[in-house]
CSV table of C-alpha atoms in Angstrom, one decimal:
chain,number,residue,atom,x,y,z
A,494,MET,CA,0.0,0.0,0.0
A,495,LYS,CA,1.4,3.4,-1.1
A,496,ILE,CA,0.7,6.8,0.4
A,497,GLU,CA,-0.9,9.8,-1.4
A,498,SER,CA,-1.5,13.4,-0.6
A,499,ILE,CA,-4.3,15.8,-1.5
A,500,GLY,CA,-1.6,18.3,-2.5
A,501,SER,CA,-2.0,21.4,-0.4
A,502,PHE,CA,0.7,22.3,2.2
A,503,LEU,CA,1.2,24.9,4.8
A,504,PRO,CA,3.7,27.7,3.9
A,505,ASN,CA,6.8,28.2,5.9
A,506,GLU,CA,7.3,31.2,8.2
A,507,ILE,CA,9.5,32.9,5.6
A,508,LEU,CA,6.7,32.9,3.0
A,509,ILE,CA,4.1,33.9,5.5
A,510,ASP,CA,6.2,36.9,6.5
A,511,ALA,CA,6.9,37.8,2.9
A,512,ARG,CA,3.2,37.9,2.1
A,513,LYS,CA,2.5,40.2,5.0
A,514,LYS,CA,5.3,42.6,3.8
A,515,PHE,CA,4.0,42.4,0.2
A,516,CYS,CA,0.5,43.4,1.4
A,517,LYS,CA,2.0,46.4,3.2
A,518,GLY,CA,4.0,47.4,0.2
A,519,LEU,CA,7.3,46.5,1.7
A,520,LEU,CA,8.1,43.9,-0.8
A,521,ASP,CA,7.9,44.0,-4.6
A,522,ASP,CA,6.5,41.3,-7.0
A,523,ARG,CA,9.9,40.0,-8.0
A,524,ARG,CA,11.2,39.6,-4.5
A,525,LEU,CA,7.9,37.8,-3.5
A,526,ALA,CA,8.2,35.5,-6.5
A,527,ASP,CA,11.8,34.5,-5.5
A,528,ILE,CA,10.6,33.6,-2.0
A,529,GLU,CA,7.7,31.6,-3.4
A,530,ASN,CA,10.1,29.8,-5.7
A,531,ARG,CA,12.3,28.8,-2.8
A,532,ALA,CA,9.3,27.7,-0.8
A,533,VAL,CA,8.0,25.5,-3.7
A,534,LYS,CA,11.5,24.0,-4.1
A,535,ASP,CA,11.5,23.2,-0.4
A,536,ILE,CA,8.1,21.4,-0.4
A,537,VAL,CA,9.1,19.4,-3.5
A,538,GLU,CA,12.1,18.1,-1.7
A,539,ARG,CA,10.0,17.3,1.4
A,540,GLN,CA,7.3,15.5,-0.6
A,541,ILE,CA,10.0,13.3,-2.4
A,542,ALA,CA,11.6,12.6,1.0
A,543,CYS,CA,8.3,11.4,2.3
A,544,GLY,CA,8.0,8.9,-0.5
A,545,LEU,CA,5.2,10.6,-2.5
A,546,LEU,CA,5.2,9.5,-6.2
A,547,TYR,CA,3.0,12.5,-7.2
A,548,VAL,CA,4.1,15.9,-6.1
A,549,THR,CA,2.5,19.3,-6.4
A,550,SER,CA,3.6,22.9,-5.8
A,551,GLY,CA,1.4,22.8,-2.7
A,552,LYS,CA,-1.0,25.6,-3.7
A,553,LEU,CA,1.6,28.0,-2.2
A,554,ARG,CA,1.1,30.7,-4.9
A,555,ARG,CA,-2.7,30.9,-4.5
A,556,ASN,CA,-4.3,34.0,-3.0
A,557,HIS,CA,-8.0,33.2,-3.3
A,558,GLY,CA,-8.2,29.5,-2.5
A,559,THR,CA,-10.0,27.5,-5.2
A,560,LYS,CA,-11.0,30.7,-7.1
A,561,ASP,CA,-7.5,31.4,-8.3
A,562,PHE,CA,-7.9,29.0,-11.1
A,563,TRP,CA,-11.2,30.4,-12.2
A,564,TYR,CA,-9.9,34.0,-12.2
A,565,GLY,CA,-7.3,32.8,-14.7
A,566,LEU,CA,-9.9,31.6,-17.2
A,567,ASN,CA,-11.3,33.9,-19.9
A,568,GLY,CA,-14.8,35.2,-19.2
A,569,ILE,CA,-14.2,35.4,-15.4
A,570,SER,CA,-12.9,38.2,-13.3
A,571,ARG,CA,-12.5,38.9,-9.6
A,572,GLU,CA,-14.7,41.5,-7.9
A,573,ASP,CA,-13.6,43.0,-4.6
A,574,THR,CA,-16.8,43.5,-2.6
A,575,THR,CA,-15.2,44.9,0.6
A,576,SER,CA,-16.2,48.5,-0.1
A,577,LYS,CA,-19.8,47.5,-0.5
A,578,TYR,CA,-20.3,46.6,3.2
A,579,VAL,CA,-20.4,48.8,6.3
A,580,ASN,CA,-19.0,45.8,8.2
A,581,PRO,CA,-16.9,43.8,5.8
A,582,PRO,CA,-17.2,40.0,5.9
A,583,ALA,CA,-14.4,37.6,6.5
A,584,GLU,CA,-11.4,38.0,4.2
A,585,ASP,CA,-12.1,34.8,2.2
A,586,THR,CA,-15.5,36.0,1.2
A,587,ARG,CA,-14.5,39.4,-0.1
A,588,ASP,CA,-13.5,38.2,-3.5
A,589,MET,CA,-16.5,37.3,-5.7
A,590,LEU,CA,-16.5,35.6,-9.0
A,591,HIS,CA,-17.8,37.9,-11.8
A,592,LEU,CA,-18.8,36.7,-15.3
A,593,THR,CA,-17.5,39.1,-18.0
A,594,GLY,CA,-18.4,36.9,-21.0
A,595,ARG,CA,-18.5,33.3,-22.0
A,596,ILE,CA,-16.1,31.1,-20.0
A,597,ALA,CA,-13.2,29.9,-22.1
A,598,TYR,CA,-9.7,28.5,-22.1
A,599,ASN,CA,-6.9,31.0,-21.5
A,600,PRO,CA,-3.6,30.0,-23.2
A,601,ASP,CA,-1.8,32.4,-20.8
A,602,HIS,CA,-3.3,31.0,-17.6
A,603,PRO,CA,-0.9,31.7,-14.7
A,604,PHE,CA,-1.1,28.0,-13.6
A,605,PHE,CA,1.0,27.0,-16.6
A,606,LYS,CA,4.0,29.0,-15.4
A,607,ASP,CA,3.7,27.4,-12.0
A,608,LEU,CA,3.6,23.9,-13.6
A,609,ILE,CA,6.7,24.7,-15.7
A,610,PHE,CA,8.6,25.6,-12.6
A,611,LEU,CA,7.4,22.5,-10.7
A,612,HIS,CA,8.4,20.2,-13.6
A,613,LYS,CA,11.8,21.7,-13.7
A,614,THR,CA,12.3,21.5,-10.0
A,615,VAL,CA,11.1,17.8,-9.8
A,616,ALA,CA,13.6,17.0,-12.6
A,617,GLY,CA,12.3,13.5,-13.2
A,618,ARG,CA,12.6,12.3,-9.6
A,619,ALA,CA,8.8,12.1,-9.2
A,620,LEU,CA,5.6,12.7,-11.2
A,621,CYS,CA,4.0,16.1,-11.4
A,622,ARG,CA,0.4,16.6,-10.3
A,623,GLN,CA,-1.8,19.6,-10.7
A,624,SER,CA,-4.8,20.2,-8.4
A,625,LEU,CA,-7.7,22.1,-9.8
A,626,PRO,CA,-11.1,23.0,-8.3
A,627,SER,CA,-13.7,20.7,-9.7
A,628,PRO,CA,-15.6,22.0,-12.7
A,629,ALA,CA,-18.7,21.0,-10.8
A,630,ASN,CA,-17.7,23.5,-8.1
A,631,LEU,CA,-17.7,26.3,-10.7
A,632,LEU,CA,-21.1,25.2,-11.9
A,633,LEU,CA,-22.4,25.2,-8.4
A,634,GLU,CA,-20.8,28.6,-7.8
A,635,ILE,CA,-22.7,30.1,-10.7
A,636,PHE,CA,-25.9,28.5,-9.4
A,637,ASN,CA,-25.3,30.2,-6.1
A,638,LEU,CA,-24.5,33.6,-7.7
A,639,SER,CA,-27.7,33.4,-9.8
A,640,ASN,CA,-30.0,32.2,-6.9
A,641,GLY,CA,-30.4,28.8,-8.7
A,642,HIS,CA,-31.1,30.3,-12.1
A,643,PRO,CA,-27.8,30.4,-14.2
A,644,GLU,CA,-29.8,31.3,-17.3
A,645,ARG,CA,-30.0,34.8,-15.7
A,646,LEU,CA,-26.3,35.2,-16.1
A,647,TYR,CA,-25.5,32.9,-19.0
A,648,THR,CA,-26.9,32.1,-22.5
A,649,ASN,CA,-28.4,28.9,-21.2
A,650,LEU,CA,-27.6,26.0,-18.9
A,651,ASP,CA,-26.4,23.6,-21.6
A,652,THR,CA,-24.0,26.2,-23.0
A,653,LEU,CA,-22.7,27.0,-19.5
A,654,VAL,CA,-21.8,23.3,-18.9
A,655,ALA,CA,-20.2,22.9,-22.3
A,656,ASP,CA,-18.1,26.1,-21.9
A,657,ILE,CA,-16.9,25.1,-18.4
A,658,SER,CA,-16.0,21.6,-19.6
A,659,ASP,CA,-14.2,22.9,-22.7
A,660,ALA,CA,-12.2,25.4,-20.7
A,661,TYR,CA,-11.1,22.7,-18.3
A,662,ARG,CA,-10.4,20.1,-20.9
A,663,LEU,CA,-8.1,22.4,-23.0
A,664,THR,CA,-6.4,23.5,-19.8
A,665,VAL,CA,-5.7,19.9,-18.7
A,666,TRP,CA,-4.3,19.1,-22.2
A,667,ARG,CA,-1.9,22.1,-22.0
A,668,LEU,CA,-0.8,21.0,-18.5
A,669,TYR,CA,-0.1,17.5,-19.9
A,670,GLU,CA,2.0,19.1,-22.7
A,671,LEU,CA,4.0,20.9,-20.0
A,672,GLY,CA,4.8,17.8,-18.0
A,673,CYS,CA,1.8,17.2,-15.8
A,674,VAL,CA,0.8,13.5,-15.7
A,675,SER,CA,-1.9,13.6,-13.0
A,676,ILE,CA,-4.8,15.9,-12.7
A,677,LEU,CA,-6.7,16.0,-9.4
A,678,PHE,CA,-10.1,17.7,-9.2
A,679,ASP,CA,-10.8,19.1,-5.7
A,680,ASP,CA,-14.5,18.6,-5.5
A,681,THR,CA,-16.9,19.8,-2.8
A,682,ALA,CA,-20.0,20.0,-5.1
A,683,CYS,CA,-20.8,16.3,-4.8
A,684,GLY,CA,-20.3,16.3,-1.1
A,685,LEU,CA,-22.6,19.3,-0.7
A,686,MET,CA,-25.3,17.6,-2.6
A,687,CYS,CA,-25.3,15.0,0.2
A,688,ASP,CA,-26.1,17.7,2.7
A,689,ASP,CA,-29.8,17.8,3.4
A,690,ASN,CA,-29.7,21.4,4.5
A,691,PHE,CA,-27.9,22.5,1.4
A,692,THR,CA,-30.2,20.6,-1.0
A,693,LYS,CA,-33.2,21.9,0.9
A,694,ARG,CA,-32.1,25.5,0.1
A,695,LEU,CA,-31.7,24.6,-3.5
A,696,LEU,CA,-35.2,23.0,-3.6
A,697,LEU,CA,-36.7,26.1,-2.0
A,698,GLY,CA,-35.0,28.1,-4.8
A,699,GLY,CA,-36.7,26.1,-7.5
A,700,VAL,CA,-33.7,24.0,-8.5
A,701,ASP,CA,-34.3,20.6,-10.1
A,702,ILE,CA,-32.0,18.5,-7.9
A,703,ILE,CA,-32.0,15.4,-10.1
A,704,ARG,CA,-31.2,17.4,-13.2
A,705,LEU,CA,-28.4,19.2,-11.3
A,706,HIS,CA,-27.0,15.8,-10.4
A,707,ARG,CA,-26.8,14.9,-14.1
A,708,LEU,CA,-25.2,18.2,-15.0
A,709,ILE,CA,-22.5,17.8,-12.3
A,710,ILE,CA,-21.5,14.4,-13.7
A,711,GLU,CA,-21.7,15.6,-17.2
A,712,ALA,CA,-19.5,18.6,-16.5
A,713,ILE,CA,-16.8,16.5,-14.8
A,714,ASN,CA,-16.8,13.8,-17.5
A,715,ALA,CA,-16.7,16.2,-20.3
A,716,SER,CA,-13.7,18.0,-18.7
A,717,VAL,CA,-11.6,14.8,-18.9
A,718,ALA,CA,-12.9,13.5,-22.3
A,719,ASP,CA,-10.3,12.5,-24.9
A,720,LEU,CA,-7.3,13.1,-22.7
A,721,PRO,CA,-4.0,11.3,-23.6
A,722,ASP,CA,-3.6,7.8,-22.1
A,723,GLY,CA,-0.6,9.0,-20.0
A,724,MET,CA,-2.8,11.4,-18.0
A,725,GLU,CA,-4.1,10.1,-14.7
A,726,THR,CA,-7.5,11.6,-13.8
A,727,ALA,CA,-8.4,11.8,-10.1
A,728,ILE,CA,-11.0,13.4,-8.0
A,729,TYR,CA,-11.1,14.2,-4.3
A,730,LEU,CA,-14.7,14.0,-3.0
A,731,SER,CA,-14.9,16.2,0.0
A,732,GLY,CA,-17.8,17.3,2.2
A,733,GLY,CA,-16.6,20.9,2.3
A,734,ASP,CA,-16.0,22.4,5.7
A,735,ASN,CA,-17.0,19.0,7.3
A,736,VAL,CA,-14.4,17.3,5.1
A,737,VAL,CA,-16.1,13.8,5.2
A,738,PRO,CA,-19.3,13.7,3.1
A,739,GLU,CA,-22.4,12.2,4.5
A,740,TRP,CA,-21.8,8.8,2.8
A,741,GLU,CA,-25.0,6.9,2.1
A,742,PHE,CA,-24.6,3.8,-0.1
A,743,ILE,CA,-28.3,3.1,-0.8
A,744,ASN,CA,-29.1,4.3,-4.4
A,745,TYR,CA,-32.0,6.7,-3.6
A,746,PRO,CA,-33.0,9.0,-6.5
A,747,ASP,CA,-31.7,12.0,-4.6
A,748,ASN,CA,-28.4,10.4,-3.5
A,749,ILE,CA,-25.7,11.5,-5.9
A,750,MET,CA,-22.7,9.5,-4.7
A,751,PRO,CA,-23.6,6.1,-6.1
A,752,SER,CA,-23.9,7.6,-9.5
A,753,VAL,CA,-20.8,9.7,-9.1
A,754,LEU,CA,-18.7,6.6,-8.2
A,755,LYS,CA,-20.2,4.5,-11.0
A,756,GLU,CA,-20.3,7.0,-13.8
A,757,LEU,CA,-17.3,9.4,-13.4
A,758,ASN,CA,-14.5,8.6,-15.9
A,759,MET,CA,-11.8,8.8,-13.2
A,760,THR,CA,-8.9,6.5,-12.7
A,761,LYS,CA,-8.6,7.3,-9.0
A,762,PHE,CA,-11.0,8.4,-6.3
A,763,PHE,CA,-9.8,10.2,-3.1
A,764,LEU,CA,-12.4,9.4,-0.5
A,765,PRO,CA,-12.2,10.6,3.1
A,766,PHE,CA,-13.7,8.5,5.9
A,767,ASP,CA,-14.1,8.6,9.7
A,768,THR,CA,-12.5,5.4,11.2
A,769,ASP,CA,-15.3,5.0,13.7
A,770,ASN,CA,-18.1,4.8,11.0
A,771,ASP,CA,-18.0,1.3,9.4
A,772,TYR,CA,-21.3,1.9,7.6
A,773,SER,CA,-19.9,4.7,5.5
A,774,LEU,CA,-17.4,2.2,3.9
A,775,GLU,CA,-20.4,0.5,2.1
A,776,ILE,CA,-20.2,3.3,-0.4
A,777,LEU,CA,-17.2,1.6,-1.8
A,778,ARG,CA,-19.4,-1.1,-3.3
A,779,HIS,CA,-20.3,1.4,-6.1
A,780,VAL,CA,-16.7,1.9,-7.2
A,781,PRO,CA,-16.1,0.0,-10.5
A,782,LYS,CA,-13.7,-2.9,-10.4
A,783,GLY,CA,-10.1,-1.9,-11.2
A,784,ARG,CA,-10.5,1.8,-10.2
A,785,LYS,CA,-8.0,3.0,-7.6
A,786,VAL,CA,-9.2,4.4,-4.3
A,787,VAL,CA,-7.3,6.6,-1.9
A,788,LEU,CA,-8.6,6.2,1.6
A,789,GLY,CA,-8.4,9.5,3.5
A,790,LEU,CA,-8.0,8.3,7.1
A,791,THR,CA,-5.4,10.4,8.9
A,792,GLU,CA,-6.1,13.9,10.4
A,793,ALA,CA,-4.4,16.7,8.4
A,794,HIS,CA,-5.8,19.5,10.7
A,795,SER,CA,-4.5,18.1,14.0
A,796,PRO,CA,-0.9,17.9,15.2
A,797,PHE,CA,-1.5,14.8,17.2
A,798,SER,CA,-0.6,11.3,16.0
A,799,ASP,CA,-3.3,9.1,14.6
A,800,ASN,CA,-4.8,5.9,15.9
A,801,THR,CA,-3.0,3.3,13.7
A,802,SER,CA,-5.0,0.4,15.1
A,803,ALA,CA,-8.3,2.1,13.9
A,804,ILE,CA,-6.8,3.0,10.6
A,805,SER,CA,-5.5,-0.6,9.9
A,806,SER,CA,-8.9,-2.0,10.9
A,807,THR,CA,-10.7,0.4,8.5
A,808,ILE,CA,-8.3,-0.5,5.6
A,809,LEU,CA,-9.1,-4.2,6.1
A,810,LYS,CA,-12.8,-3.5,6.0
A,811,ALA,CA,-12.4,-1.5,2.8
A,812,MET,CA,-10.7,-4.5,1.2
A,813,ARG,CA,-14.0,-6.3,1.3
A,814,HIS,CA,-15.0,-4.0,-1.6
A,815,ILE,CA,-11.7,-2.8,-3.2
A,816,GLU,CA,-8.8,-5.1,-4.2
A,817,SER,CA,-5.7,-4.4,-2.1
A,818,ASP,CA,-3.5,-3.5,-5.1
A,819,CYS,CA,-6.0,-0.7,-5.9
A,820,LEU,CA,-5.9,0.8,-2.4
A,821,TYR,CA,-3.9,3.8,-1.2
A,822,ILE,CA,-3.9,5.8,2.0
A,823,SER,CA,-3.7,9.6,2.6
A,824,PRO,CA,-4.7,12.3,5.0
A,825,LYS,CA,-8.4,13.2,5.0
A,826,THR,CA,-7.7,16.6,3.4
A,827,GLY,CA,-5.0,18.9,2.4
A,828,PHE,CA,-2.9,20.6,5.1
A,829,MET,CA,-3.5,24.1,4.0
A,830,LEU,CA,-6.2,26.0,6.0
A,831,SER,CA,-6.5,29.6,7.0
A,832,ASN,CA,-6.8,29.0,10.7
A,833,TYR,CA,-4.2,26.3,11.2
A,834,ALA,CA,-2.4,28.2,14.0
A,835,CYS,CA,-5.6,28.1,16.1
A,836,ARG,CA,-5.4,24.3,15.9
A,837,GLY,CA,-1.9,24.1,17.1
A,838,LEU,CA,-0.5,23.2,13.6
A,839,THR,CA,2.9,24.1,12.3
A,840,ALA,CA,4.4,23.7,8.9
A,841,GLU,CA,6.7,21.0,10.3
A,842,ASP,CA,3.7,19.0,11.6
A,843,GLN,CA,2.6,18.2,8.0
A,844,TRP,CA,5.9,16.6,7.2
A,845,ARG,CA,6.0,14.6,10.4
A,846,LYS,CA,2.5,13.3,9.8
A,847,LEU,CA,3.3,12.3,6.2
A,848,SER,CA,6.5,10.5,7.5
A,849,GLU,CA,4.4,8.7,10.1
A,850,LEU,CA,1.9,7.7,7.3
A,851,ALA,CA,4.8,6.4,5.2
A,852,THR,CA,6.1,4.3,8.1
A,853,PHE,CA,2.6,3.0,8.8
A,854,SER,CA,2.2,2.1,5.1
A,855,LYS,CA,5.5,0.1,5.1
A,856,TRP,CA,4.4,-1.7,8.2
A,857,MET,CA,1.0,-2.6,6.6
A,858,ASN,CA,2.9,-4.0,3.5
A,859,THR,CA,4.9,-6.4,5.7
A,860,CYS,CA,2.1,-7.7,7.8
A,861,THR,CA,-0.3,-10.5,7.1
A,862,ASP,CA,-4.0,-10.0,7.3
A,863,ASP,CA,-4.1,-11.6,10.8
A,864,THR,CA,-1.4,-9.4,12.3
A,865,ARG,CA,-2.6,-6.0,10.9
A,866,ILE,CA,-5.7,-5.9,13.2
């Protein structure tokens, strides 16, 4: 069993300090870029040292979370809403997505420059992975902006899905040409569709939930259609702020997850679970034979060591549904979060936890089924 990572990492103190100085006008663009480059080089070396086959630039250059990628596409701009409020909201809600035209591929997307630097830094010692917010997330974002009626902002719903998918597909192709061999969609849209409170708000707004399910699957599949055989396609299915989705394996009409696992054209699924909830593992019965599954079982947002006994027990139960050579293990989520200091995390904690996970993985590989429990 090999280890994986969701791909986001906490910045070191040098980069944190540089960003603060940049915001105050005490550091110019070139100096900040140099510090970012050194930070990326450092996390590449740390990922390789931990035994990760696929490495990323850690999302260290991003300023607006998942929206950075969207702001780089044609037809989308960033709107700063701070001045429109007497009492400004939290910092991460000040930047709103604004549609300026039809969404389209941007041949000069800033992510390409980042990937070129990553590929050069890796220098063949590992494989390059690019994490992108799921196309379904962008679709859901526009649903939210339009109060459930995207046709108010776009030509029509079918055109919106097609334009999102084309922009993503062409971007992924270009990333492949630049040396990326694994694309990971960071998806919270599917997880949110499992949240009764969220779907209730959509229903009250007049949204056809079943149709939205189909559009989500269509948008993701079309985004990875006709890619080269050498490109791994993966998706991380998160529940959003709660991380672990409300897994329900029974194929009810309004339960999106069975359809997502059966119908998405992905080679690898990143699925976070709580080790004390055996029932949730039943969702694995919907994963098609031969697809790879990365079990997210360790805590990325806690500095404390994990319960290896509970983790090994969960892995054995997962093997009832997934062949052992298709199973991987990872933290439940990425390490990057805005309030990590409040949780007692440091940048060094993430490397310690990945090293512990690598050690645990090696131990699992040397044990028999009887001795792993």
